[in-house]
Tab-separated table of C-alpha atoms in Angstrom:
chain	number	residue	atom	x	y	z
A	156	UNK	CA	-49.035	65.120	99.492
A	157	UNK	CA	-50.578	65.205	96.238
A	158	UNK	CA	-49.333	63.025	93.066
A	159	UNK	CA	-47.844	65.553	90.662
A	160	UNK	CA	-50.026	65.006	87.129
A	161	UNK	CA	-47.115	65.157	84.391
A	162	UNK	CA	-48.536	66.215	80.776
A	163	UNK	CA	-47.997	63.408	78.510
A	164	UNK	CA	-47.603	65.899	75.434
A	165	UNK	CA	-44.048	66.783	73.684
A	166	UNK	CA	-42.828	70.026	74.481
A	167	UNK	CA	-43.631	73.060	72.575
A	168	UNK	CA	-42.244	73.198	68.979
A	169	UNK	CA	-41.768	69.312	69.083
A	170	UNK	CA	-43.405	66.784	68.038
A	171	UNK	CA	-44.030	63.186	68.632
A	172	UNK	CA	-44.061	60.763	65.097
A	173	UNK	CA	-46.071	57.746	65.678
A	174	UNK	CA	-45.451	55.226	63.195
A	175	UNK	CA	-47.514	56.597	60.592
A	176	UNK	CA	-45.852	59.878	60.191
A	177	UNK	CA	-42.592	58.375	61.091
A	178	UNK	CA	-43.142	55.974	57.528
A	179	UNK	CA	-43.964	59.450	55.635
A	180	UNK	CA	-40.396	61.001	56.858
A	181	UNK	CA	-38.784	57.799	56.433
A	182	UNK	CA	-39.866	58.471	52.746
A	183	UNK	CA	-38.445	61.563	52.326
A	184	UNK	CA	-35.128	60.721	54.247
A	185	UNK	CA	-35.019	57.161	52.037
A	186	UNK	CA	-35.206	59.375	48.952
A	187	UNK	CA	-32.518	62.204	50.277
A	188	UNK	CA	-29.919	59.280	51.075
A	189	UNK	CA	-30.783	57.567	47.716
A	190	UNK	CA	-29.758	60.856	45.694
A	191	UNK	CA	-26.862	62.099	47.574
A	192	UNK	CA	-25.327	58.501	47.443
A	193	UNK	CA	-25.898	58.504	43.495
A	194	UNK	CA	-23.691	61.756	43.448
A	195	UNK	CA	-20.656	59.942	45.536
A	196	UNK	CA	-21.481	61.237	48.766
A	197	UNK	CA	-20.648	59.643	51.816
A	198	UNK	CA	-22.672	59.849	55.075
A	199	UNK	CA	-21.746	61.898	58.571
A	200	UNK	CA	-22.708	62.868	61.788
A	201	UNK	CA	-21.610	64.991	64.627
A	202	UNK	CA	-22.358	65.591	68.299
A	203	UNK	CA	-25.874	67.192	69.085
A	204	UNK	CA	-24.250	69.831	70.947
A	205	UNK	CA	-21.449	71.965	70.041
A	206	UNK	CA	-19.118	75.434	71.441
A	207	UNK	CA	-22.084	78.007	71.240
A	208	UNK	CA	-19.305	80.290	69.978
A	209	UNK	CA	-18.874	78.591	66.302
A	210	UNK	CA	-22.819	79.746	65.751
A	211	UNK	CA	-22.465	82.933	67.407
A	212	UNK	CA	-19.265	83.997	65.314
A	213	UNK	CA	-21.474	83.379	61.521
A	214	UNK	CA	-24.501	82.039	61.648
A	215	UNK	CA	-26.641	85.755	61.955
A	216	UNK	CA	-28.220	87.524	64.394
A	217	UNK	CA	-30.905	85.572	64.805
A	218	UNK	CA	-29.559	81.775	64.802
A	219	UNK	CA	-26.605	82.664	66.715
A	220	UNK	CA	-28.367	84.496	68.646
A	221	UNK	CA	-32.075	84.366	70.324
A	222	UNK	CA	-32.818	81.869	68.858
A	223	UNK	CA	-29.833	79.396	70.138
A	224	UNK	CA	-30.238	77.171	72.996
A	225	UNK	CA	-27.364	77.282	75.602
A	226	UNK	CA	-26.201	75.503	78.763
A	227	UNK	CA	-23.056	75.136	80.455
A	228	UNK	CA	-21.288	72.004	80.897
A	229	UNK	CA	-19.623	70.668	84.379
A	230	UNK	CA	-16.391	72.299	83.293
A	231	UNK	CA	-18.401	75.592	82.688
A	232	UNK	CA	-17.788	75.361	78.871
A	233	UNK	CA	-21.189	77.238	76.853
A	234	UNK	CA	-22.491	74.542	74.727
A	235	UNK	CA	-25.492	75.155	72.488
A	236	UNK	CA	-27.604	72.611	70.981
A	237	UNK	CA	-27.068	72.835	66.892
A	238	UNK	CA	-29.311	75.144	65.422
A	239	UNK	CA	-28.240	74.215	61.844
A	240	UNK	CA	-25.097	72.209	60.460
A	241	UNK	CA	-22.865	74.335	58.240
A	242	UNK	CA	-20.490	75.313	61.191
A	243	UNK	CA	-20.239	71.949	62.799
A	244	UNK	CA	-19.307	70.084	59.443
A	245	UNK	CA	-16.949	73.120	58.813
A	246	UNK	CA	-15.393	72.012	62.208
A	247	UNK	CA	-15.205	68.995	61.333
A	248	UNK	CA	-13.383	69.025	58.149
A	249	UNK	CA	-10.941	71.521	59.421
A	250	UNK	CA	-9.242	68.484	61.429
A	251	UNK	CA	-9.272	66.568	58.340
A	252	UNK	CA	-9.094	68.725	55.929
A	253	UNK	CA	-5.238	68.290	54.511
A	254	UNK	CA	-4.756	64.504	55.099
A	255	UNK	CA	-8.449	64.068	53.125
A	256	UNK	CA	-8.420	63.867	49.147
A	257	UNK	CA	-10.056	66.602	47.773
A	258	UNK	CA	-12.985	67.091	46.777
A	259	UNK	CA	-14.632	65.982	50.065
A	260	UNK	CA	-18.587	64.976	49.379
A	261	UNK	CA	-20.203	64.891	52.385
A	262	UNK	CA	-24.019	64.705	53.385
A	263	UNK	CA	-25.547	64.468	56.561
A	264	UNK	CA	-29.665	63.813	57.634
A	265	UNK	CA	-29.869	65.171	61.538
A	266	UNK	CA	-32.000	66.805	63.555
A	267	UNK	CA	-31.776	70.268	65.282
A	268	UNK	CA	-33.173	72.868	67.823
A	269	UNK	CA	-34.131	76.325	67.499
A	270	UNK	CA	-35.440	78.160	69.910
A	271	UNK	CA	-38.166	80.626	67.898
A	272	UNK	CA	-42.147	80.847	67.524
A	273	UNK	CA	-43.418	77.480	66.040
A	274	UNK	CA	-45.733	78.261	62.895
A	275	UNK	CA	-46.311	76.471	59.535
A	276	UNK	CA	-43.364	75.169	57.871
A	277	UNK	CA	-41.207	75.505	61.238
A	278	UNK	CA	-40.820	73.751	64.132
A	279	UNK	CA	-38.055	74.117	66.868
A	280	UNK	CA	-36.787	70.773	66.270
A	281	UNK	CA	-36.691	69.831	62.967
A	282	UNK	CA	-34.878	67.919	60.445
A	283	UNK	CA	-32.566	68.372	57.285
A	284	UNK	CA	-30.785	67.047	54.712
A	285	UNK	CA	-26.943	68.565	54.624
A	286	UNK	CA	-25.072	68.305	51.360
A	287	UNK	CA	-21.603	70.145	50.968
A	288	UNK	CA	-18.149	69.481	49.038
A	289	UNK	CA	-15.430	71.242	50.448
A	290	UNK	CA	-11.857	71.771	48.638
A	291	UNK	CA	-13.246	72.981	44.803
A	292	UNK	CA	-13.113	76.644	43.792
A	293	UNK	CA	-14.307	75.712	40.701
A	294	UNK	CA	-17.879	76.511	39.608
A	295	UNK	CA	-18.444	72.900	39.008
A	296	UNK	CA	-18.705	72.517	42.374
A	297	UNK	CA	-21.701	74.930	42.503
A	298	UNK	CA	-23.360	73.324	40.235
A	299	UNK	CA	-22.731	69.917	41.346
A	300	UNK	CA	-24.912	71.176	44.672
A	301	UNK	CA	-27.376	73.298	42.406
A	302	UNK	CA	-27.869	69.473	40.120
A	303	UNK	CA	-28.227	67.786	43.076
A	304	UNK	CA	-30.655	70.109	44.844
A	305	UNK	CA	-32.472	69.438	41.757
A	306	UNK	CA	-32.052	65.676	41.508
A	307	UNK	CA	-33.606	65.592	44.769
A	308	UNK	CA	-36.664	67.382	44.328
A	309	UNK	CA	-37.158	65.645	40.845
A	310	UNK	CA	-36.772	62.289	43.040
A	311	UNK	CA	-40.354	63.122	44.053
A	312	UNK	CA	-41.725	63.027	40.574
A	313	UNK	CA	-43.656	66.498	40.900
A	314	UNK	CA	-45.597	68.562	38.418
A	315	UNK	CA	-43.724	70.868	35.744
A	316	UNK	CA	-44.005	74.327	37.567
A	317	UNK	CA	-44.569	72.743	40.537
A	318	UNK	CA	-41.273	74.813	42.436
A	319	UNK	CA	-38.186	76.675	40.987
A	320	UNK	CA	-34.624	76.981	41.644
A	321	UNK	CA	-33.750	80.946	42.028
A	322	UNK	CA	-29.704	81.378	41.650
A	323	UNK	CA	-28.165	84.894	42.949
A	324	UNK	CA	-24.584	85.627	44.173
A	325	UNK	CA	-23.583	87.245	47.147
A	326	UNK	CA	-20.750	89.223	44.670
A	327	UNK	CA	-23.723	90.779	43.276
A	328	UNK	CA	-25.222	92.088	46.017
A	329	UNK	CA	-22.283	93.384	47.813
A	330	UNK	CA	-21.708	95.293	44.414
A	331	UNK	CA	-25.005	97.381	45.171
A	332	UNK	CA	-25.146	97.475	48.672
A	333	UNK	CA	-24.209	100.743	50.082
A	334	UNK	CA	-21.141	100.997	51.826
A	335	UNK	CA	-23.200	102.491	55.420
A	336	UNK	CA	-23.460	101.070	58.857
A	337	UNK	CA	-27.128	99.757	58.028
A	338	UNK	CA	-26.130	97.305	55.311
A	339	UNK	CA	-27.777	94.308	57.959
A	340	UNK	CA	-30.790	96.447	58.215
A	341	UNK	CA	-30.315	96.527	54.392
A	342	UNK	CA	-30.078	92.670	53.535
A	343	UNK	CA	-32.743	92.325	55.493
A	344	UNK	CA	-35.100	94.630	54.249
A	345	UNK	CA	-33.881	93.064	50.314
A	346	UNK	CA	-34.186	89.621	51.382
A	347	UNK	CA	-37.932	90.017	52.249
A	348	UNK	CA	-38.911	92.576	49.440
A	349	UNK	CA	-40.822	90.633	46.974
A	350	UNK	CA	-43.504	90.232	50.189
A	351	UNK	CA	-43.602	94.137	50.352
A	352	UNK	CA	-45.498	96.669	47.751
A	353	UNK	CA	-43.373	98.856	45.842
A	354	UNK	CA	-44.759	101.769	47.995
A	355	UNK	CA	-43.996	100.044	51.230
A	356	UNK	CA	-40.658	99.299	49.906
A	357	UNK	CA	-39.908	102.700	48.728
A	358	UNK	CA	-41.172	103.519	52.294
A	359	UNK	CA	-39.264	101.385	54.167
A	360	UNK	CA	-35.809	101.997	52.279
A	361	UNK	CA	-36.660	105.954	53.168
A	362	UNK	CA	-36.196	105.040	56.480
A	363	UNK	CA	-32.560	103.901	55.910
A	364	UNK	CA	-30.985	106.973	55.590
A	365	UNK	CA	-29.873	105.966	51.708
A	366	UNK	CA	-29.546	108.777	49.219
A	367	UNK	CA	-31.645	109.101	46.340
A	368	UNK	CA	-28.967	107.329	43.932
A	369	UNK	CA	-28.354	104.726	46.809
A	370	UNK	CA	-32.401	103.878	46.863
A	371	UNK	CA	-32.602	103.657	42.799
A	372	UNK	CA	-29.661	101.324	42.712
A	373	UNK	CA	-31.142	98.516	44.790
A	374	UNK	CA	-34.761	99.204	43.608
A	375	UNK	CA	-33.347	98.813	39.971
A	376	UNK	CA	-31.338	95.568	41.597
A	377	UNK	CA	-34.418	94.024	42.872
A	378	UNK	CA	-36.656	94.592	40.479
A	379	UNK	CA	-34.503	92.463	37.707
A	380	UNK	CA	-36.302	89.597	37.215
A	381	UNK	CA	-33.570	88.057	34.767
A	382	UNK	CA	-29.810	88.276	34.638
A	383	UNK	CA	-30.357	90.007	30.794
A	384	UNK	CA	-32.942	92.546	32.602
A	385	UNK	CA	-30.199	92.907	35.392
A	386	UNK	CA	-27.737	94.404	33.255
A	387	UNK	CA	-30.363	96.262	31.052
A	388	UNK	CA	-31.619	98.391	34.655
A	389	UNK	CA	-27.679	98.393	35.577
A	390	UNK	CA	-25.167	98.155	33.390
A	391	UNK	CA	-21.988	98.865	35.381
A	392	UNK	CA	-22.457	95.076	36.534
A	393	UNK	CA	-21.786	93.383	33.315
A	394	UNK	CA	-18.335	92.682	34.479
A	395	UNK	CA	-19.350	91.890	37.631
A	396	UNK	CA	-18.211	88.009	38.851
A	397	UNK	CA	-21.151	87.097	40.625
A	398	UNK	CA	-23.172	88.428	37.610
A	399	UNK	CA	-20.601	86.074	35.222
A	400	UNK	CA	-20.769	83.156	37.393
A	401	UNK	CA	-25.143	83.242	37.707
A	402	UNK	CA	-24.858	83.175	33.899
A	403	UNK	CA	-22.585	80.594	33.677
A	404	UNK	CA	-24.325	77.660	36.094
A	405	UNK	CA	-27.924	79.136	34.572
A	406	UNK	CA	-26.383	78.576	31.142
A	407	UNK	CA	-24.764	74.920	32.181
A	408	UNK	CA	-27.920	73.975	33.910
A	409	UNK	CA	-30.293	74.829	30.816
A	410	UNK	CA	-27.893	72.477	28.693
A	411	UNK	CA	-27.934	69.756	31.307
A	412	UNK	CA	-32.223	69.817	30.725
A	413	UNK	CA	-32.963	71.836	33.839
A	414	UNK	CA	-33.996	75.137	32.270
A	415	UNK	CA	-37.815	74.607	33.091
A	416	UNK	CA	-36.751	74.598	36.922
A	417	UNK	CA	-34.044	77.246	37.573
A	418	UNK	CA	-34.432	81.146	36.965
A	419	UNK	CA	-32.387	83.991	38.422
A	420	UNK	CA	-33.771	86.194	41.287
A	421	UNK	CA	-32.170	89.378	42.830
A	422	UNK	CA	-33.587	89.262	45.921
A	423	UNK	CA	-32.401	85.958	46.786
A	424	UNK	CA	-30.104	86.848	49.851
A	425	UNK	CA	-29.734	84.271	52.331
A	426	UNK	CA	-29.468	85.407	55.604
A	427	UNK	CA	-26.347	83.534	56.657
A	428	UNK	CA	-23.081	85.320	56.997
A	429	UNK	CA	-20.859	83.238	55.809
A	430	UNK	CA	-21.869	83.179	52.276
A	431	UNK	CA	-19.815	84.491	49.825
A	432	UNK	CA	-20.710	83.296	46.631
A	433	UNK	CA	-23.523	81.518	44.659
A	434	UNK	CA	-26.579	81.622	46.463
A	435	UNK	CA	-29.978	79.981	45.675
A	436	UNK	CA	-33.632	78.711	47.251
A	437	UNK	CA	-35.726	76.622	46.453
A	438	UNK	CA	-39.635	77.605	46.252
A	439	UNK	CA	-43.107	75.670	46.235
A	440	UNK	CA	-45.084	77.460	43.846
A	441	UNK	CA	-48.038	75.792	44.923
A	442	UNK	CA	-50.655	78.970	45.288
A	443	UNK	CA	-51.560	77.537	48.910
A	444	UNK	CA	-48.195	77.038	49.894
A	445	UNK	CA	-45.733	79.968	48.383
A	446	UNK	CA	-43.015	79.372	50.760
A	447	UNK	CA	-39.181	79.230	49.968
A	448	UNK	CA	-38.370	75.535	50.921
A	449	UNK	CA	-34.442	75.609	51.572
A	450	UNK	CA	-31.188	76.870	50.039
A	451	UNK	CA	-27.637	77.025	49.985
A	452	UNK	CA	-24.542	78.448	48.374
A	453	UNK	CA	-20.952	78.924	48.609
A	454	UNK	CA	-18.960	79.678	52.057
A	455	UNK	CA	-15.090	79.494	51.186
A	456	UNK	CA	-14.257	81.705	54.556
A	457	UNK	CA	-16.463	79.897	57.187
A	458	UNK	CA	-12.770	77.442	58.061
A	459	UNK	CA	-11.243	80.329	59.397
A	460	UNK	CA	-12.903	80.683	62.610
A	461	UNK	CA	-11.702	77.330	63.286
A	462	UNK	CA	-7.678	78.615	63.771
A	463	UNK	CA	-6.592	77.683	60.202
A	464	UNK	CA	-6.659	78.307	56.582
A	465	UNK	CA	-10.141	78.629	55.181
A	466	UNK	CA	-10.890	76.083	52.098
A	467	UNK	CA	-13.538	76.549	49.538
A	468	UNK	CA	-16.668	75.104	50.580
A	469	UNK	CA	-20.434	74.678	48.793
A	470	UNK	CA	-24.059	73.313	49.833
A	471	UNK	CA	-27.070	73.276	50.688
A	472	UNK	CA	-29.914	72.036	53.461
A	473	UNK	CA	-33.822	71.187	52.781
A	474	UNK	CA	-35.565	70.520	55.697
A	475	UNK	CA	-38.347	67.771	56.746
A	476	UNK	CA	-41.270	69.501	57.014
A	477	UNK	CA	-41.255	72.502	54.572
A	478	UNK	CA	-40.459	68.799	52.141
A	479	UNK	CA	-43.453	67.486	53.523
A	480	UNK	CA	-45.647	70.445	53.297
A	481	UNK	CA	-44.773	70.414	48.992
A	482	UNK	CA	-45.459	66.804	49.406
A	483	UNK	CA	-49.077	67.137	50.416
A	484	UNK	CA	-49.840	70.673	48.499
A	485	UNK	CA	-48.844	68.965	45.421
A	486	UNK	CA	-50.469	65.046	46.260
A	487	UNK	CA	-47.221	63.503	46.167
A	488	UNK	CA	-46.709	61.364	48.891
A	489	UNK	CA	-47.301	57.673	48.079
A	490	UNK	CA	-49.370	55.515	50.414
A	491	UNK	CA	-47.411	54.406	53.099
A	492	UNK	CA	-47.250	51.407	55.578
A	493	UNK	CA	-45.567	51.410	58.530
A	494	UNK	CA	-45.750	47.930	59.485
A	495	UNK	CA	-43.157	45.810	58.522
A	496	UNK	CA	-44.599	42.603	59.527
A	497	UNK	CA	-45.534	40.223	57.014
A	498	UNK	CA	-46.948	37.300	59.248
A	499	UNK	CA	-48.644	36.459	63.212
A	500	UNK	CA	-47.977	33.476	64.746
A	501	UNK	CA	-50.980	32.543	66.723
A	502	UNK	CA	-50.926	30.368	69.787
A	503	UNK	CA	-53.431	27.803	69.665
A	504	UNK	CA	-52.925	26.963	73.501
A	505	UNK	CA	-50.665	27.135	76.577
A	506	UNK	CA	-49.655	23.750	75.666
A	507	UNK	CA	-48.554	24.821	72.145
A	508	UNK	CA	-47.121	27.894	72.890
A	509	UNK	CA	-43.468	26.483	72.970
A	510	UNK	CA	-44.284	24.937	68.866
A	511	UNK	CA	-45.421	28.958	67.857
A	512	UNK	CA	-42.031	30.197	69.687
A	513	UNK	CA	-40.262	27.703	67.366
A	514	UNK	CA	-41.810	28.568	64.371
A	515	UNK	CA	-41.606	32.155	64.985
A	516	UNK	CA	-37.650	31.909	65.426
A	517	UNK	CA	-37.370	29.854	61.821
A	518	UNK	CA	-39.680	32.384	60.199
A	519	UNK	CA	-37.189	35.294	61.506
A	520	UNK	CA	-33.864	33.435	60.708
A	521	UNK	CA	-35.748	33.187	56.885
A	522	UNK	CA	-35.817	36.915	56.899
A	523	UNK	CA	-39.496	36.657	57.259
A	524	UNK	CA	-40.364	39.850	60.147
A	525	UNK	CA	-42.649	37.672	62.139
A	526	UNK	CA	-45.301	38.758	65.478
A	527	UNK	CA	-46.262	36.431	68.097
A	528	UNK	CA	-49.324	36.671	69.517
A	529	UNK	CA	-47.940	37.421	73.128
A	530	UNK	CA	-50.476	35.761	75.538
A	531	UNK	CA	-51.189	32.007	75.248
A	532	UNK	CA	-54.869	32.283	76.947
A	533	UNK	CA	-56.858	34.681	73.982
A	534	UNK	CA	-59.062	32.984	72.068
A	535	UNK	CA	-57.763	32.522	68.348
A	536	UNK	CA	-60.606	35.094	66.992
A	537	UNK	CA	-59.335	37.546	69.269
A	538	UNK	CA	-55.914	37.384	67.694
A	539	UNK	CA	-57.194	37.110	63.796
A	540	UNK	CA	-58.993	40.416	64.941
A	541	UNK	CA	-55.886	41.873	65.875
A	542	UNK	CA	-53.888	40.836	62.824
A	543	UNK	CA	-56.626	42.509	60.567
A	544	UNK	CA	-57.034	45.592	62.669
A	545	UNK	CA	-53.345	46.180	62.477
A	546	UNK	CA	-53.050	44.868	58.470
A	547	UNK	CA	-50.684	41.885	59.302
A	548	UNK	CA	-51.089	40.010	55.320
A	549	UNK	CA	-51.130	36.273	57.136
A	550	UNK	CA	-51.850	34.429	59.921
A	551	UNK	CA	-50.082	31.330	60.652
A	552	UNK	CA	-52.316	29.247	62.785
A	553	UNK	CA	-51.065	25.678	64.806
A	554	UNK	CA	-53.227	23.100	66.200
A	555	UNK	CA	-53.013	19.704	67.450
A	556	UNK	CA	-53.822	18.369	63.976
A	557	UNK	CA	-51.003	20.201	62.198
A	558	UNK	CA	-48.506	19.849	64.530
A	559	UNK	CA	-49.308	16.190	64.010
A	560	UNK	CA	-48.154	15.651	60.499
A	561	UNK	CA	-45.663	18.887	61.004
A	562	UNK	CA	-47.734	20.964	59.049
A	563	UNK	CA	-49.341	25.213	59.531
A	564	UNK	CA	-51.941	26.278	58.825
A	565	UNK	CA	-51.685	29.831	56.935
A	566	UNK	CA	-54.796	32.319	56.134
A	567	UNK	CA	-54.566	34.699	53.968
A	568	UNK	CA	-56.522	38.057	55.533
A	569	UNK	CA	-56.789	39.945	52.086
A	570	UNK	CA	-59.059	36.809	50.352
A	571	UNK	CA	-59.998	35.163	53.325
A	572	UNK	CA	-58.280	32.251	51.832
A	573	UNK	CA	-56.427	29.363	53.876
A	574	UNK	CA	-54.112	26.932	53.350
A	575	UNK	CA	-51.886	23.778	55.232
A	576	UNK	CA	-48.823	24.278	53.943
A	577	UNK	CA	-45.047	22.256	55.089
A	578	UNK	CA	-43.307	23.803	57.757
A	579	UNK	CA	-40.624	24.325	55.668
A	580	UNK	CA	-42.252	25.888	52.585
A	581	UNK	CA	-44.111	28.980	54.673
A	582	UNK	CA	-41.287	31.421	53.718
A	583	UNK	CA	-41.477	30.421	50.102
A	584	UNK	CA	-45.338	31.236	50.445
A	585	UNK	CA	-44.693	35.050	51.932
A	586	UNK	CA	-41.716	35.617	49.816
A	587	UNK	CA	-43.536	35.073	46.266
């Protein structure tokens, strides 16, 4: 029988992070966790898998549906693997919701699975950041997730124009969506019309059996390229709420400095269900990387599926790699080391081997993250070439001579430069 040859690659749509890349996600989740904690939020997680139900009841068509993973369990429950995190932290809450004190800020960084075609910007597993705060129907609360969406890509320190925050409101586009069977095809068509000519718009709308008054409104709706133009091209919506609340956080916002970063967009849709508010995305306005980065907005019903009352809920999710993609387009990812160790410990010979344990284990309980050189036969060149090829600052070398008078020997590999230092005072010499 012949050996069976396994590939040694990660399936399709994953991907392996060796310990560079791994240091240049570390980044960006170092930098997520920094922000959200600076806004009082505290840190979650729930199980990978979850009731494929509480995706297929609001998370879309697509999501909750070819594009979730399922299995059943030994008790022949349908479990899916999490495609995103809005529903599961929803679940979550709903247990604790009315013994918690309210608000409740809550942020998450997790991975998840989707099962759909891998291409730039998207991977089937993936990563994001999960901010909400449940349990405020005020509008501060919406902005509280629209400043911190901010905070967190001005964490990055990018260029002015470099992305922009588009705000819309689900209010507002149920108030010009036609009442007809076809609103999904609808939304759909809207959410993906700024990629379409005005012809192949016009065309396309045609085909959803809209009358002529029907196909003016939402032209007229998406072609508003400011909440003042808005209600010039429509004015029935003045009154509106959705229209009232964009002006009011676009309005707070520009007071609060922000006003060279956020704008108002019509065709900002989000394809979730469960929104029923505010609504915004992010975008990288890089020219080689136009791309809407992540988004959010308000989902006060989404509790309901859960058996209880629903409770007002608002946030948002960026994800790992569309972060990392604005990263590179705009040269903003700092250089990066993975390697934490600061010194090798060389062993000078099997005899001495038990002296570099010793001094390995003091260097460690100083807080000083310490390799030894794991074979007591290579030749001490050997392991100064490995130190150098994998950047370790210092060698600590110990011979006969020092051990003698209870002294190492230390070389620097940056200069080149060595010195016989105490025992004792080789921590002071790495920490300064």
């Amino acid at each position: 029988m012949s050996k069976q040859t396994l590939s040694n690659l990660p399936p399709k749509g994953t991907y392996d992070w060796l310990p560079p890349e791994f240091a240049v996600r570390k980044y960006i989740f170092d930098t997520w966790r920094k922000v959200c904690r600076s806004f009082g939020y505290e840190e979650y997680l729930t199980p990978l898998v979850e009731s494929a139900d509480i995706y297929r009841a609001k998370s879309g068509a697509d999501i909750g549906g070819s594009e979730l993973t399922t299995f059943m369990d030994r008790g022949d429950r349908e479990l899916a693997i999490r495609p995103e995190m809005t529903p599961s932290v929803t679940r979550m809450v709903s247990r604790i919701y009315e013994a918690t004190p309210k608000p409740i800020r809550l942020f998450s960084i997790a991975n998840f699975y989707r099962n759909e075609r891998p291409q730039r910007g998207r991977n089937r597993e993936f990563w994001q950041l999960n901010c909400d705060i449940f349990g405020v129907e005020s509008s501060l609360a919406d902005l509280e997730i629209l400043q911190l969406a901010l905070e967190i890509m001005l964490s990055f320190s990018p260029p002015k124009g470099s992305f922009t925050l588009y705000i819309n409101n689900r209010k507002l586009i149920d108030a010009v969506l036609p009442q007809t069977k076809n609103r999904t095809d609808i939304v759909r068509l809207l959410d993906k019309a700024e990629k379409l000519s005005p012809t192949d718009l016009s065309a396309q709308l045609d085909l959803l059996d809209l009358s002529s008054n029907q196909k003016d409104l939402l032209i007229n709706f998406i072609n508003s390229s400011s909440a003042t133009q808005l209600i010039k091209n429509i004015p029935s919506l003045k009154s509106n709420p959705g229209y009232l609340e964009c002006v009011e956080l676009l309005s707070k916002l520009e007071a609060l400095g922000y006003s060279d970063w956020v704008q108002f967009k019509p065709n900002v849709i989000r394809g979730f269900d469960y929104y029923d508010g505010m609504v915004f995305e992010v975008f990288d306005n890089n020219p080689k990387n136009l791309r809407s980065m992540f988004g959010g907005g308000r989902y006060n019903g989404l509790a309901g599926i859960f058996g209880g009352s629903s409770f007002p809920a608002t946030g948002f999710a960026p994800g790992d790699e569309t972060t990392k993609l604005f990263l590179e387009s705009w040269n903003l990812i700092p250089p990066t080391n993975p390697l934490a160790t600061q010194i090798l410990v060389t062993i000078f010979s099997p005899e001495l081997e038990l002296k570099s344990l010793e001094l390995s284990t003091l260097l460690r309980q100083a807080g000083i993250a310490t390799e030894l050189y794991p074979e007591d036969q290579t030749k001490l060149e050997k392991q100064l070439k490995y130190a150098s090829a994998k950047k370790i600052p210092y060698v600590a070398i110990i011979g006969p001579e020092e051990i003698a008078k209870n002294e190492v020997k230390v070389k620097n590999m940056t200069t080149g430069e060595q010195q016989t230092l105490p025992t004792s005072e080789i921590d002071k010499l790495l920490s300064s």
